Amino acid sequence: MSFIINSIPAVQSISLPQLQQQQLQAAVLRLDAVHPVVSGNKWYKLKLHLTAATSGNKKAIVTFGGAFSNHIVATAAACAAAGLQSYGVIRGERGKVPSPTLLQAAALGMQLFFTNRTDYRNQKIPDELLTLIADKEHIIIPEGGYSKEGMLGAATILDGINIQSFSHIMCTVGTGTTLAGLHLAALPHQQVIGISVLKNNYSLEASVQSLLPPEMIRPIQILHEHHGGGYAKHTPQLLHFMNEWYQQTGIPSDFVYTGKLFFAFQNLVAAGYFPKGSHVLLVHSGGLQGNRSLPPGTLIFGAE
Ligand SMILES: *Cc1c(COP(=O)(O)O)cnc(C)c1O
């Protein structure tokens, strides 16, 4: 399935004085630049679901997300491109002013259904939507794309990229699907490190392990101290860092995921975490659309 993304993402080397000082090398895998709307890891997590839908003659995709969810926009865009109807079950009430994310999803043809938090947590499909999909010609994708198919798709993130020279591969972690995929694709000598953007979500390691094939025993390394106050919370330090990182590298980031990844990386470097000679690949998982919820002018780079 190549109707949306068929280019190999760029690997951008970054040079910063603190890396040189510690004899470290680093590069960013620019998944944010693969597609203007379906950017980042979301496309990779969706692609096997979409293939299953189109090859099984399904007509629709049902999925779940919050009002600012990157997964919701990506699903809406990917379904529009694949000729599938998309249905989004959105956590919480329909707001008076819809979020930019939901406006965009609706403009891409997604039909939105709002649900209370308890029903959402149980991934319950609202009755109104059940009636619409009674013909069963649909596929359900769990919240955030957390699934074996999502992991297998995420494993293709590194396809076509010469990863041999890297000692560490780092990504940010929401559901852990992307991290699981990177574990599948990483070489035996590589350490895969996840930066959790959730506060105290210590069940993540088990969530990642349970996606992986049972015979694959790798230490699942997730750092839990870099959430910056919790999911989608931001501090002035983080926003300042994101602008500075952009000035130094030309790489935009988002405040929910990738800003926290790069900030964590910088802090780990400063703390002497990486052995001399390490070569770190930072996976930029996209998500820039999420910055639209910040007041205009907060960041020195645009939302997309
Ligand atoms: C959704 C998302 C993630 C989290 O990916 P998981 O596979 O759920 O861990 C990371 N980065 C960005 C930008 C995202 O939108």
PDB file of C-alpha atoms and ligand atoms in Angstrom:
ATOM      1  CA  MET A   1       0.000   0.000   0.000  1.00  0.00           C
ATOM      2  CA  SER A   2       1.905   2.985  -1.208  1.00  0.00           C
ATOM      3  CA  PHE A   3      -0.834   5.508  -1.922  1.00  0.00           C
ATOM      4  CA  ILE A   4       0.294   7.913   0.750  1.00  0.00           C
ATOM      5  CA  ILE A   5       3.875   7.471   1.777  1.00  0.00           C
ATOM      6  CA  ASN A   6       6.457   5.716  -0.281  1.00  0.00           C
ATOM      7  CA  SER A   7       9.537   7.753   0.423  1.00  0.00           C
ATOM      8  CA  ILE A   8      12.260   6.776   2.845  1.00  0.00           C
ATOM      9  CA  PRO A   9      12.573   9.348   5.649  1.00  0.00           C
ATOM     10  CA  ALA A  10      15.772  11.375   5.886  1.00  0.00           C
ATOM     11  CA  VAL A  11      18.369  10.754   8.564  1.00  0.00           C
ATOM     12  CA  GLN A  12      19.592  14.196   9.643  1.00  0.00           C
ATOM     13  CA  SER A  13      22.861  14.350  11.547  1.00  0.00           C
ATOM     14  CA  ILE A  14      22.932  16.941  14.265  1.00  0.00           C
ATOM     15  CA  SER A  15      25.963  18.715  15.544  1.00  0.00           C
ATOM     16  CA  LEU A  16      25.833  20.339  18.931  1.00  0.00           C
ATOM     17  CA  PRO A  17      28.793  21.424  21.047  1.00  0.00           C
ATOM     18  CA  GLN A  18      27.754  19.207  23.976  1.00  0.00           C
ATOM     19  CA  LEU A  19      27.788  16.143  21.707  1.00  0.00           C
ATOM     20  CA  GLN A  20      31.284  16.908  20.477  1.00  0.00           C
ATOM     21  CA  GLN A  21      32.523  17.512  24.016  1.00  0.00           C
ATOM     22  CA  GLN A  22      31.409  14.049  25.061  1.00  0.00           C
ATOM     23  CA  GLN A  23      32.452  12.356  21.812  1.00  0.00           C
ATOM     24  CA  LEU A  24      28.905  11.428  20.929  1.00  0.00           C
ATOM     25  CA  GLN A  25      27.128  11.437  17.603  1.00  0.00           C
ATOM     26  CA  ALA A  26      23.414  11.780  16.999  1.00  0.00           C
ATOM     27  CA  ALA A  27      20.948  11.909  14.141  1.00  0.00           C
ATOM     28  CA  VAL A  28      17.201  12.453  13.824  1.00  0.00           C
ATOM     29  CA  LEU A  29      15.020  10.230  11.649  1.00  0.00           C
ATOM     30  CA  ARG A  30      12.615  12.746  10.125  1.00  0.00           C
ATOM     31  CA  LEU A  31       9.290  10.904  10.050  1.00  0.00           C
ATOM     32  CA  ASP A  32       7.698  14.323  10.580  1.00  0.00           C
ATOM     33  CA  ALA A  33       8.617  15.192   7.000  1.00  0.00           C
ATOM     34  CA  VAL A  34       7.164  12.139   5.212  1.00  0.00           C
ATOM     35  CA  HIS A  35       3.678  13.590   4.683  1.00  0.00           C
ATOM     36  CA  PRO A  36       2.052  16.935   5.477  1.00  0.00           C
ATOM     37  CA  VAL A  37      -0.972  15.463   7.302  1.00  0.00           C
ATOM     38  CA  VAL A  38      -0.348  11.795   8.045  1.00  0.00           C
ATOM     39  CA  SER A  39       3.024  12.667   9.485  1.00  0.00           C
ATOM     40  CA  GLY A  40       5.173  10.648  11.784  1.00  0.00           C
ATOM     41  CA  ASN A  41       4.658   7.221  13.263  1.00  0.00           C
ATOM     42  CA  LYS A  42       0.885   7.193  12.795  1.00  0.00           C
ATOM     43  CA  TRP A  43       0.975   6.270   9.132  1.00  0.00           C
ATOM     44  CA  TYR A  44       3.258   3.300   9.877  1.00  0.00           C
ATOM     45  CA  LYS A  45       0.952   2.080  12.636  1.00  0.00           C
ATOM     46  CA  LEU A  46      -2.082   2.362  10.336  1.00  0.00           C
ATOM     47  CA  LYS A  47      -0.785   0.840   7.160  1.00  0.00           C
ATOM     48  CA  LEU A  48      -1.395  -2.862   7.880  1.00  0.00           C
ATOM     49  CA  HIS A  49      -4.894  -2.087   9.164  1.00  0.00           C
ATOM     50  CA  LEU A  50      -5.611  -0.204   5.951  1.00  0.00           C
ATOM     51  CA  THR A  51      -4.249  -3.010   3.818  1.00  0.00           C
ATOM     52  CA  ALA A  52      -6.433  -5.481   5.738  1.00  0.00           C
ATOM     53  CA  ALA A  53      -9.465  -3.256   5.137  1.00  0.00           C
ATOM     54  CA  THR A  54      -8.933  -2.679   1.436  1.00  0.00           C
ATOM     55  CA  SER A  55      -7.888  -6.257   0.644  1.00  0.00           C
ATOM     56  CA  GLY A  56     -10.816  -7.629   2.683  1.00  0.00           C
ATOM     57  CA  ASN A  57     -13.295  -5.400   0.856  1.00  0.00           C
ATOM     58  CA  LYS A  58     -14.155  -3.488   4.016  1.00  0.00           C
ATOM     59  CA  LYS A  59     -15.748  -0.100   3.627  1.00  0.00           C
ATOM     60  CA  ALA A  60     -14.947   1.660   6.878  1.00  0.00           C
ATOM     61  CA  ILE A  61     -12.556   2.085   9.773  1.00  0.00           C
ATOM     62  CA  VAL A  62     -13.688   2.817  13.331  1.00  0.00           C
ATOM     63  CA  THR A  63     -11.177   4.186  15.808  1.00  0.00           C
ATOM     64  CA  PHE A  64     -10.852   6.054  19.108  1.00  0.00           C
ATOM     65  CA  GLY A  65      -9.057   9.186  20.290  1.00  0.00           C
ATOM     66  CA  GLY A  66      -9.107  12.439  22.207  1.00  0.00           C
ATOM     67  CA  ALA A  67      -9.959  15.880  20.819  1.00  0.00           C
ATOM     68  CA  PHE A  68      -6.289  16.627  20.056  1.00  0.00           C
ATOM     69  CA  SER A  69      -5.291  13.142  18.912  1.00  0.00           C
ATOM     70  CA  ASN A  70      -2.712  12.816  16.137  1.00  0.00           C
ATOM     71  CA  HIS A  71      -4.044   9.316  15.547  1.00  0.00           C
ATOM     72  CA  ILE A  72      -7.520  10.689  14.742  1.00  0.00           C
ATOM     73  CA  VAL A  73      -6.252  13.120  12.084  1.00  0.00           C
ATOM     74  CA  ALA A  74      -3.896  10.532  10.598  1.00  0.00           C
ATOM     75  CA  THR A  75      -6.673   7.938  10.397  1.00  0.00           C
ATOM     76  CA  ALA A  76      -9.051  10.410   8.772  1.00  0.00           C
ATOM     77  CA  ALA A  77      -6.449  11.391   6.157  1.00  0.00           C
ATOM     78  CA  ALA A  78      -5.303   7.841   5.458  1.00  0.00           C
ATOM     79  CA  CYS A  79      -8.888   6.602   5.076  1.00  0.00           C
ATOM     80  CA  ALA A  80      -9.723   9.473   2.732  1.00  0.00           C
ATOM     81  CA  ALA A  81      -6.737   8.501   0.589  1.00  0.00           C
ATOM     82  CA  ALA A  82      -7.653   4.799   0.681  1.00  0.00           C
ATOM     83  CA  GLY A  83     -11.295   5.403  -0.193  1.00  0.00           C
ATOM     84  CA  LEU A  84     -12.572   4.188   3.190  1.00  0.00           C
ATOM     85  CA  GLN A  85     -15.194   5.858   5.372  1.00  0.00           C
ATOM     86  CA  SER A  86     -13.733   6.750   8.788  1.00  0.00           C
ATOM     87  CA  TYR A  87     -15.589   6.940  12.088  1.00  0.00           C
ATOM     88  CA  GLY A  88     -13.970   8.501  15.141  1.00  0.00           C
ATOM     89  CA  VAL A  89     -15.164   7.829  18.683  1.00  0.00           C
ATOM     90  CA  ILE A  90     -13.988  10.883  20.612  1.00  0.00           C
ATOM     91  CA  ARG A  91     -13.438  11.004  24.371  1.00  0.00           C
ATOM     92  CA  GLY A  92     -15.606  13.559  26.168  1.00  0.00           C
ATOM     93  CA  GLU A  93     -18.372  15.881  25.131  1.00  0.00           C
ATOM     94  CA  ARG A  94     -18.635  17.754  21.887  1.00  0.00           C
ATOM     95  CA  GLY A  95     -17.118  21.134  22.773  1.00  0.00           C
ATOM     96  CA  LYS A  96     -18.755  24.429  21.776  1.00  0.00           C
ATOM     97  CA  VAL A  97     -15.648  25.218  19.779  1.00  0.00           C
ATOM     98  CA  PRO A  98     -14.256  22.110  18.114  1.00  0.00           C
ATOM     99  CA  SER A  99     -10.500  21.603  18.359  1.00  0.00           C
ATOM    100  CA  PRO A 100      -8.453  22.228  15.200  1.00  0.00           C
ATOM    101  CA  THR A 101      -7.717  18.487  15.203  1.00  0.00           C
ATOM    102  CA  LEU A 102     -11.385  17.541  15.071  1.00  0.00           C
ATOM    103  CA  LEU A 103     -12.169  20.218  12.486  1.00  0.00           C
ATOM    104  CA  GLN A 104      -9.463  18.814  10.267  1.00  0.00           C
ATOM    105  CA  ALA A 105     -10.602  15.216  10.790  1.00  0.00           C
ATOM    106  CA  ALA A 106     -14.174  16.196   9.904  1.00  0.00           C
ATOM    107  CA  ALA A 107     -12.972  18.076   6.827  1.00  0.00           C
ATOM    108  CA  LEU A 108     -11.208  14.875   5.761  1.00  0.00           C
ATOM    109  CA  GLY A 109     -14.548  13.069   5.939  1.00  0.00           C
ATOM    110  CA  MET A 110     -14.393  11.472   9.375  1.00  0.00           C
ATOM    111  CA  GLN A 111     -17.736  11.182  11.162  1.00  0.00           C
ATOM    112  CA  LEU A 112     -17.308  12.007  14.842  1.00  0.00           C
ATOM    113  CA  PHE A 113     -19.147  10.478  17.811  1.00  0.00           C
ATOM    114  CA  PHE A 114     -18.642  11.812  21.316  1.00  0.00           C
ATOM    115  CA  THR A 115     -18.698   9.563  24.327  1.00  0.00           C
ATOM    116  CA  ASN A 116     -18.362   9.885  28.080  1.00  0.00           C
ATOM    117  CA  ARG A 117     -15.114   8.954  29.774  1.00  0.00           C
ATOM    118  CA  THR A 118     -16.315   5.647  31.229  1.00  0.00           C
ATOM    119  CA  ASP A 119     -17.651   4.369  27.921  1.00  0.00           C
ATOM    120  CA  TYR A 120     -14.533   5.654  26.240  1.00  0.00           C
ATOM    121  CA  ARG A 121     -12.274   3.801  28.646  1.00  0.00           C
ATOM    122  CA  ASN A 122     -14.167   0.602  27.820  1.00  0.00           C
ATOM    123  CA  GLN A 123     -13.781   1.404  24.101  1.00  0.00           C
ATOM    124  CA  LYS A 124     -17.579   1.161  23.770  1.00  0.00           C
ATOM    125  CA  ILE A 125     -18.989   2.058  20.377  1.00  0.00           C
ATOM    126  CA  PRO A 126     -21.954   4.478  20.722  1.00  0.00           C
ATOM    127  CA  ASP A 127     -25.349   3.018  19.699  1.00  0.00           C
ATOM    128  CA  GLU A 128     -25.764   5.543  16.924  1.00  0.00           C
ATOM    129  CA  LEU A 129     -22.516   4.358  15.349  1.00  0.00           C
ATOM    130  CA  LEU A 130     -23.351   0.673  15.939  1.00  0.00           C
ATOM    131  CA  THR A 131     -26.411   1.148  13.738  1.00  0.00           C
ATOM    132  CA  LEU A 132     -24.298   2.695  10.999  1.00  0.00           C
ATOM    133  CA  ILE A 133     -21.806  -0.167  10.994  1.00  0.00           C
ATOM    134  CA  ALA A 134     -24.320  -2.986  11.425  1.00  0.00           C
ATOM    135  CA  ASP A 135     -23.306  -4.438   8.057  1.00  0.00           C
ATOM    136  CA  LYS A 136     -19.986  -5.407   9.671  1.00  0.00           C
ATOM    137  CA  GLU A 137     -17.997  -4.130   6.718  1.00  0.00           C
ATOM    138  CA  HIS A 138     -15.555  -2.309   8.935  1.00  0.00           C
ATOM    139  CA  ILE A 139     -12.357  -2.770  10.894  1.00  0.00           C
ATOM    140  CA  ILE A 140     -11.868  -1.459  14.413  1.00  0.00           C
ATOM    141  CA  ILE A 141      -8.482   0.034  15.301  1.00  0.00           C
ATOM    142  CA  PRO A 142      -7.850   0.423  19.049  1.00  0.00           C
ATOM    143  CA  GLU A 143      -6.990   3.802  20.563  1.00  0.00           C
ATOM    144  CA  GLY A 144      -3.609   5.077  19.413  1.00  0.00           C
ATOM    145  CA  GLY A 145      -3.247   2.134  17.025  1.00  0.00           C
ATOM    146  CA  TYR A 146      -2.099  -0.182  19.832  1.00  0.00           C
ATOM    147  CA  SER A 147      -2.157  -3.595  18.127  1.00  0.00           C
ATOM    148  CA  LYS A 148       0.065  -6.283  16.600  1.00  0.00           C
ATOM    149  CA  GLU A 149      -0.635  -4.797  13.152  1.00  0.00           C
ATOM    150  CA  GLY A 150       0.410  -1.391  14.473  1.00  0.00           C
ATOM    151  CA  MET A 151       3.662  -2.824  15.804  1.00  0.00           C
ATOM    152  CA  LEU A 152       4.427  -4.680  12.560  1.00  0.00           C
ATOM    153  CA  GLY A 153       3.810  -1.484  10.621  1.00  0.00           C
ATOM    154  CA  ALA A 154       6.012   0.481  13.020  1.00  0.00           C
ATOM    155  CA  ALA A 155       8.767  -2.084  12.481  1.00  0.00           C
ATOM    156  CA  THR A 156       8.965  -0.845   8.865  1.00  0.00           C
ATOM    157  CA  ILE A 157       9.954   2.656  10.058  1.00  0.00           C
ATOM    158  CA  LEU A 158      13.592   1.620   9.727  1.00  0.00           C
ATOM    159  CA  ASP A 159      13.182  -0.060   6.300  1.00  0.00           C
ATOM    160  CA  GLY A 160      15.687   1.164   3.757  1.00  0.00           C
ATOM    161  CA  ILE A 161      17.750   2.996   6.353  1.00  0.00           C
ATOM    162  CA  ASN A 162      21.308   2.016   7.108  1.00  0.00           C
ATOM    163  CA  ILE A 163      21.067   1.617  10.881  1.00  0.00           C
ATOM    164  CA  GLN A 164      24.178  -0.523  11.416  1.00  0.00           C
ATOM    165  CA  SER A 165      26.311   2.287  12.871  1.00  0.00           C
ATOM    166  CA  PHE A 166      23.834   3.299  15.590  1.00  0.00           C
ATOM    167  CA  SER A 167      24.354   2.117  19.158  1.00  0.00           C
ATOM    168  CA  HIS A 168      21.081   3.508  20.519  1.00  0.00           C
ATOM    169  CA  ILE A 169      17.629   4.092  19.027  1.00  0.00           C
ATOM    170  CA  MET A 170      15.314   6.392  20.952  1.00  0.00           C
ATOM    171  CA  CYS A 171      11.657   7.258  20.577  1.00  0.00           C
ATOM    172  CA  THR A 172       8.877   8.753  22.629  1.00  0.00           C
ATOM    173  CA  VAL A 173       6.219   6.455  24.094  1.00  0.00           C
ATOM    174  CA  GLY A 174       2.438   6.816  24.291  1.00  0.00           C
ATOM    175  CA  THR A 175       0.923   3.338  23.907  1.00  0.00           C
ATOM    176  CA  GLY A 176       4.314   1.702  23.246  1.00  0.00           C
ATOM    177  CA  THR A 177       3.322   0.373  19.808  1.00  0.00           C
ATOM    178  CA  THR A 178       6.101   2.264  18.049  1.00  0.00           C
ATOM    179  CA  LEU A 179       8.666   1.216  20.648  1.00  0.00           C
ATOM    180  CA  ALA A 180       7.641  -2.432  20.152  1.00  0.00           C
ATOM    181  CA  GLY A 181       8.064  -2.061  16.386  1.00  0.00           C
ATOM    182  CA  LEU A 182      11.516  -0.541  16.820  1.00  0.00           C
ATOM    183  CA  HIS A 183      12.483  -3.461  19.067  1.00  0.00           C
ATOM    184  CA  LEU A 184      11.470  -5.820  16.265  1.00  0.00           C
ATOM    185  CA  ALA A 185      13.525  -3.929  13.717  1.00  0.00           C
ATOM    186  CA  ALA A 186      16.606  -3.099  15.814  1.00  0.00           C
ATOM    187  CA  LEU A 187      19.844  -5.041  15.436  1.00  0.00           C
ATOM    188  CA  PRO A 188      21.117  -7.154  18.345  1.00  0.00           C
ATOM    189  CA  HIS A 189      23.853  -4.676  19.300  1.00  0.00           C
ATOM    190  CA  GLN A 190      21.437  -1.753  19.541  1.00  0.00           C
ATOM    191  CA  GLN A 191      19.861  -0.440  22.707  1.00  0.00           C
ATOM    192  CA  VAL A 192      16.278   0.787  22.198  1.00  0.00           C
ATOM    193  CA  ILE A 193      15.157   3.430  24.678  1.00  0.00           C
ATOM    194  CA  GLY A 194      11.657   4.821  25.095  1.00  0.00           C
ATOM    195  CA  ILE A 195      10.836   8.142  26.733  1.00  0.00           C
ATOM    196  CA  SER A 196       7.406   7.969  28.352  1.00  0.00           C
ATOM    197  CA  VAL A 197       5.250  11.076  27.995  1.00  0.00           C
ATOM    198  CA  LEU A 198       2.836   9.753  30.613  1.00  0.00           C
ATOM    199  CA  LYS A 199       3.277  10.239  34.326  1.00  0.00           C
ATOM    200  CA  ASN A 200       3.879   7.046  36.303  1.00  0.00           C
ATOM    201  CA  ASN A 201       2.611   4.699  33.616  1.00  0.00           C
ATOM    202  CA  TYR A 202       4.612   1.745  34.819  1.00  0.00           C
ATOM    203  CA  SER A 203       2.454  -0.759  32.945  1.00  0.00           C
ATOM    204  CA  LEU A 204       4.030   0.368  29.656  1.00  0.00           C
ATOM    205  CA  GLU A 205       6.861  -2.168  29.761  1.00  0.00           C
ATOM    206  CA  ALA A 206       4.307  -4.989  29.988  1.00  0.00           C
ATOM    207  CA  SER A 207       2.211  -3.431  27.186  1.00  0.00           C
ATOM    208  CA  VAL A 208       5.262  -3.410  24.928  1.00  0.00           C
ATOM    209  CA  GLN A 209       6.336  -6.925  25.884  1.00  0.00           C
ATOM    210  CA  SER A 210       2.860  -8.320  25.250  1.00  0.00           C
ATOM    211  CA  LEU A 211       2.864  -7.040  21.659  1.00  0.00           C
ATOM    212  CA  LEU A 212       6.235  -8.630  20.918  1.00  0.00           C
ATOM    213  CA  PRO A 213       6.435 -12.264  19.844  1.00  0.00           C
ATOM    214  CA  PRO A 214       6.834 -14.444  22.971  1.00  0.00           C
ATOM    215  CA  GLU A 215      10.212 -15.783  21.886  1.00  0.00           C
ATOM    216  CA  MET A 216      11.577 -12.267  21.680  1.00  0.00           C
ATOM    217  CA  ILE A 217      12.991 -11.419  25.058  1.00  0.00           C
ATOM    218  CA  ARG A 218      14.650  -8.033  25.019  1.00  0.00           C
ATOM    219  CA  PRO A 219      15.009  -5.707  27.961  1.00  0.00           C
ATOM    220  CA  ILE A 220      12.263  -3.113  27.500  1.00  0.00           C
ATOM    221  CA  GLN A 221      13.869   0.115  28.568  1.00  0.00           C
ATOM    222  CA  ILE A 222      11.514   3.022  29.214  1.00  0.00           C
ATOM    223  CA  LEU A 223      12.578   6.152  31.069  1.00  0.00           C
ATOM    224  CA  HIS A 224       9.757   7.550  33.188  1.00  0.00           C
ATOM    225  CA  GLU A 225      11.238  10.823  34.475  1.00  0.00           C
ATOM    226  CA  HIS A 226      10.849  12.958  31.354  1.00  0.00           C
ATOM    227  CA  HIS A 227       7.067  13.541  31.118  1.00  0.00           C
ATOM    228  CA  GLY A 228       7.449  17.161  32.199  1.00  0.00           C
ATOM    229  CA  GLY A 229       4.376  17.152  34.461  1.00  0.00           C
ATOM    230  CA  GLY A 230       2.277  14.586  32.594  1.00  0.00           C
ATOM    231  CA  TYR A 231       0.599  13.920  29.275  1.00  0.00           C
ATOM    232  CA  ALA A 232       0.208  17.082  27.170  1.00  0.00           C
ATOM    233  CA  LYS A 233       1.473  19.238  30.041  1.00  0.00           C
ATOM    234  CA  HIS A 234       4.168  21.734  29.247  1.00  0.00           C
ATOM    235  CA  THR A 235       6.569  23.916  31.162  1.00  0.00           C
ATOM    236  CA  PRO A 236       8.202  27.195  30.075  1.00  0.00           C
ATOM    237  CA  GLN A 237      11.524  25.281  30.075  1.00  0.00           C
ATOM    238  CA  LEU A 238      10.193  22.776  27.552  1.00  0.00           C
ATOM    239  CA  LEU A 239       8.848  25.451  25.195  1.00  0.00           C
ATOM    240  CA  HIS A 240      12.076  27.416  25.496  1.00  0.00           C
ATOM    241  CA  PHE A 241      14.065  24.269  24.735  1.00  0.00           C
ATOM    242  CA  MET A 242      11.930  23.496  21.664  1.00  0.00           C
ATOM    243  CA  ASN A 243      12.668  26.932  20.199  1.00  0.00           C
ATOM    244  CA  GLU A 244      16.358  26.613  21.001  1.00  0.00           C
ATOM    245  CA  TRP A 245      16.518  23.090  19.496  1.00  0.00           C
ATOM    246  CA  TYR A 246      14.859  24.467  16.349  1.00  0.00           C
ATOM    247  CA  GLN A 247      17.414  27.265  16.142  1.00  0.00           C
ATOM    248  CA  GLN A 248      20.302  24.849  16.588  1.00  0.00           C
ATOM    249  CA  THR A 249      19.117  21.991  14.361  1.00  0.00           C
ATOM    250  CA  GLY A 250      16.321  23.373  12.162  1.00  0.00           C
ATOM    251  CA  ILE A 251      14.088  20.578  13.482  1.00  0.00           C
ATOM    252  CA  PRO A 252      10.593  21.476  14.710  1.00  0.00           C
ATOM    253  CA  SER A 253       9.050  19.400  17.497  1.00  0.00           C
ATOM    254  CA  ASP A 254       5.719  19.156  19.304  1.00  0.00           C
ATOM    255  CA  PHE A 255       5.134  19.764  23.002  1.00  0.00           C
ATOM    256  CA  VAL A 256       3.317  16.475  23.676  1.00  0.00           C
ATOM    257  CA  TYR A 257       5.813  13.962  22.305  1.00  0.00           C
ATOM    258  CA  THR A 258       8.899  14.861  20.325  1.00  0.00           C
ATOM    259  CA  GLY A 259       9.818  18.022  22.258  1.00  0.00           C
ATOM    260  CA  LYS A 260       9.983  15.826  25.359  1.00  0.00           C
ATOM    261  CA  LEU A 261      12.099  13.257  23.504  1.00  0.00           C
ATOM    262  CA  PHE A 262      14.690  15.804  22.392  1.00  0.00           C
ATOM    263  CA  PHE A 263      14.650  17.529  25.789  1.00  0.00           C
ATOM    264  CA  ALA A 264      15.186  14.175  27.509  1.00  0.00           C
ATOM    265  CA  PHE A 265      18.033  13.424  25.106  1.00  0.00           C
ATOM    266  CA  GLN A 266      19.717  16.739  25.879  1.00  0.00           C
ATOM    267  CA  ASN A 267      19.326  16.188  29.621  1.00  0.00           C
ATOM    268  CA  LEU A 268      20.646  12.630  29.396  1.00  0.00           C
ATOM    269  CA  VAL A 269      23.667  13.843  27.435  1.00  0.00           C
ATOM    270  CA  ALA A 270      24.324  16.518  30.074  1.00  0.00           C
ATOM    271  CA  ALA A 271      24.070  13.883  32.801  1.00  0.00           C
ATOM    272  CA  GLY A 272      26.686  11.697  31.082  1.00  0.00           C
ATOM    273  CA  TYR A 273      24.185   8.913  30.363  1.00  0.00           C
ATOM    274  CA  PHE A 274      25.675   7.795  27.038  1.00  0.00           C
ATOM    275  CA  PRO A 275      29.075   6.102  26.904  1.00  0.00           C
ATOM    276  CA  LYS A 276      31.733   7.844  24.827  1.00  0.00           C
ATOM    277  CA  GLY A 277      31.479   6.867  21.152  1.00  0.00           C
ATOM    278  CA  SER A 278      27.717   6.285  21.265  1.00  0.00           C
ATOM    279  CA  HIS A 279      25.787   7.025  18.092  1.00  0.00           C
ATOM    280  CA  VAL A 280      22.167   7.803  18.867  1.00  0.00           C
ATOM    281  CA  LEU A 281      19.260   7.698  16.412  1.00  0.00           C
ATOM    282  CA  LEU A 282      16.332   9.824  17.607  1.00  0.00           C
ATOM    283  CA  VAL A 283      13.074   8.904  15.901  1.00  0.00           C
ATOM    284  CA  HIS A 284      11.040  12.051  15.184  1.00  0.00           C
ATOM    285  CA  SER A 285       7.535  10.623  15.314  1.00  0.00           C
ATOM    286  CA  GLY A 286       5.807  13.748  13.932  1.00  0.00           C
ATOM    287  CA  GLY A 287       2.775  15.162  15.737  1.00  0.00           C
ATOM    288  CA  LEU A 288       3.418  18.816  14.889  1.00  0.00           C
ATOM    289  CA  GLN A 289      -0.308  19.472  14.400  1.00  0.00           C
ATOM    290  CA  GLY A 290      -0.675  19.225  18.193  1.00  0.00           C
ATOM    291  CA  ASN A 291       1.118  22.589  18.562  1.00  0.00           C
ATOM    292  CA  ARG A 292      -1.982  24.321  17.192  1.00  0.00           C
ATOM    293  CA  SER A 293      -3.427  24.250  20.695  1.00  0.00           C
ATOM    294  CA  LEU A 294      -0.652  26.585  21.935  1.00  0.00           C
ATOM    295  CA  PRO A 295      -1.202  30.363  21.882  1.00  0.00           C
ATOM    296  CA  PRO A 296       0.040  31.820  18.571  1.00  0.00           C
ATOM    297  CA  GLY A 297       3.645  33.026  18.787  1.00  0.00           C
ATOM    298  CA  THR A 298       4.678  30.559  21.511  1.00  0.00           C
ATOM    299  CA  LEU A 299       6.923  28.746  19.079  1.00  0.00           C
ATOM    300  CA  ILE A 300       9.211  30.289  16.497  1.00  0.00           C
ATOM    301  CA  PHE A 301       8.263  27.665  13.911  1.00  0.00           C
ATOM    302  CA  GLY A 302       4.869  26.892  12.325  1.00  0.00           C
ATOM    303  CA  ALA A 303       2.485  24.113  13.286  1.00  0.00           C
ATOM    304  CA  GLU A 304       3.092  22.212  10.043  1.00  0.00           C
TER     305      GLU A 304
HETATM  306  C1  LIG B   1       1.023   8.932  18.901  1.00  0.00           C
HETATM  307  C2  LIG B   1       2.367   9.482  18.980  1.00  0.00           C
HETATM  308  C3  LIG B   1       3.388   8.837  19.686  1.00  0.00           C
HETATM  309  C4  LIG B   1       3.153   7.622  20.517  1.00  0.00           C
HETATM  310  O1  LIG B   1       3.318   6.438  19.790  1.00  0.00           O
HETATM  311  P1  LIG B   1       2.961   5.053  20.457  1.00  0.00           P
HETATM  312  O2  LIG B   1       3.182   4.084  19.368  1.00  0.00           O
HETATM  313  O3  LIG B   1       1.512   5.116  20.858  1.00  0.00           O
HETATM  314  O4  LIG B   1       3.824   4.844  21.628  1.00  0.00           O
HETATM  315  C5  LIG B   1       4.650   9.383  19.637  1.00  0.00           C
HETATM  316  N1  LIG B   1       4.896  10.522  18.960  1.00  0.00           N
HETATM  317  C6  LIG B   1       3.936  11.179  18.305  1.00  0.00           C
HETATM  318  C7  LIG B   1       4.254  12.456  17.635  1.00  0.00           C
HETATM  319  C8  LIG B   1       2.640  10.681  18.285  1.00  0.00           C
HETATM  320  O5  LIG B   1       1.680  11.359  17.629  1.00  0.00           O
END
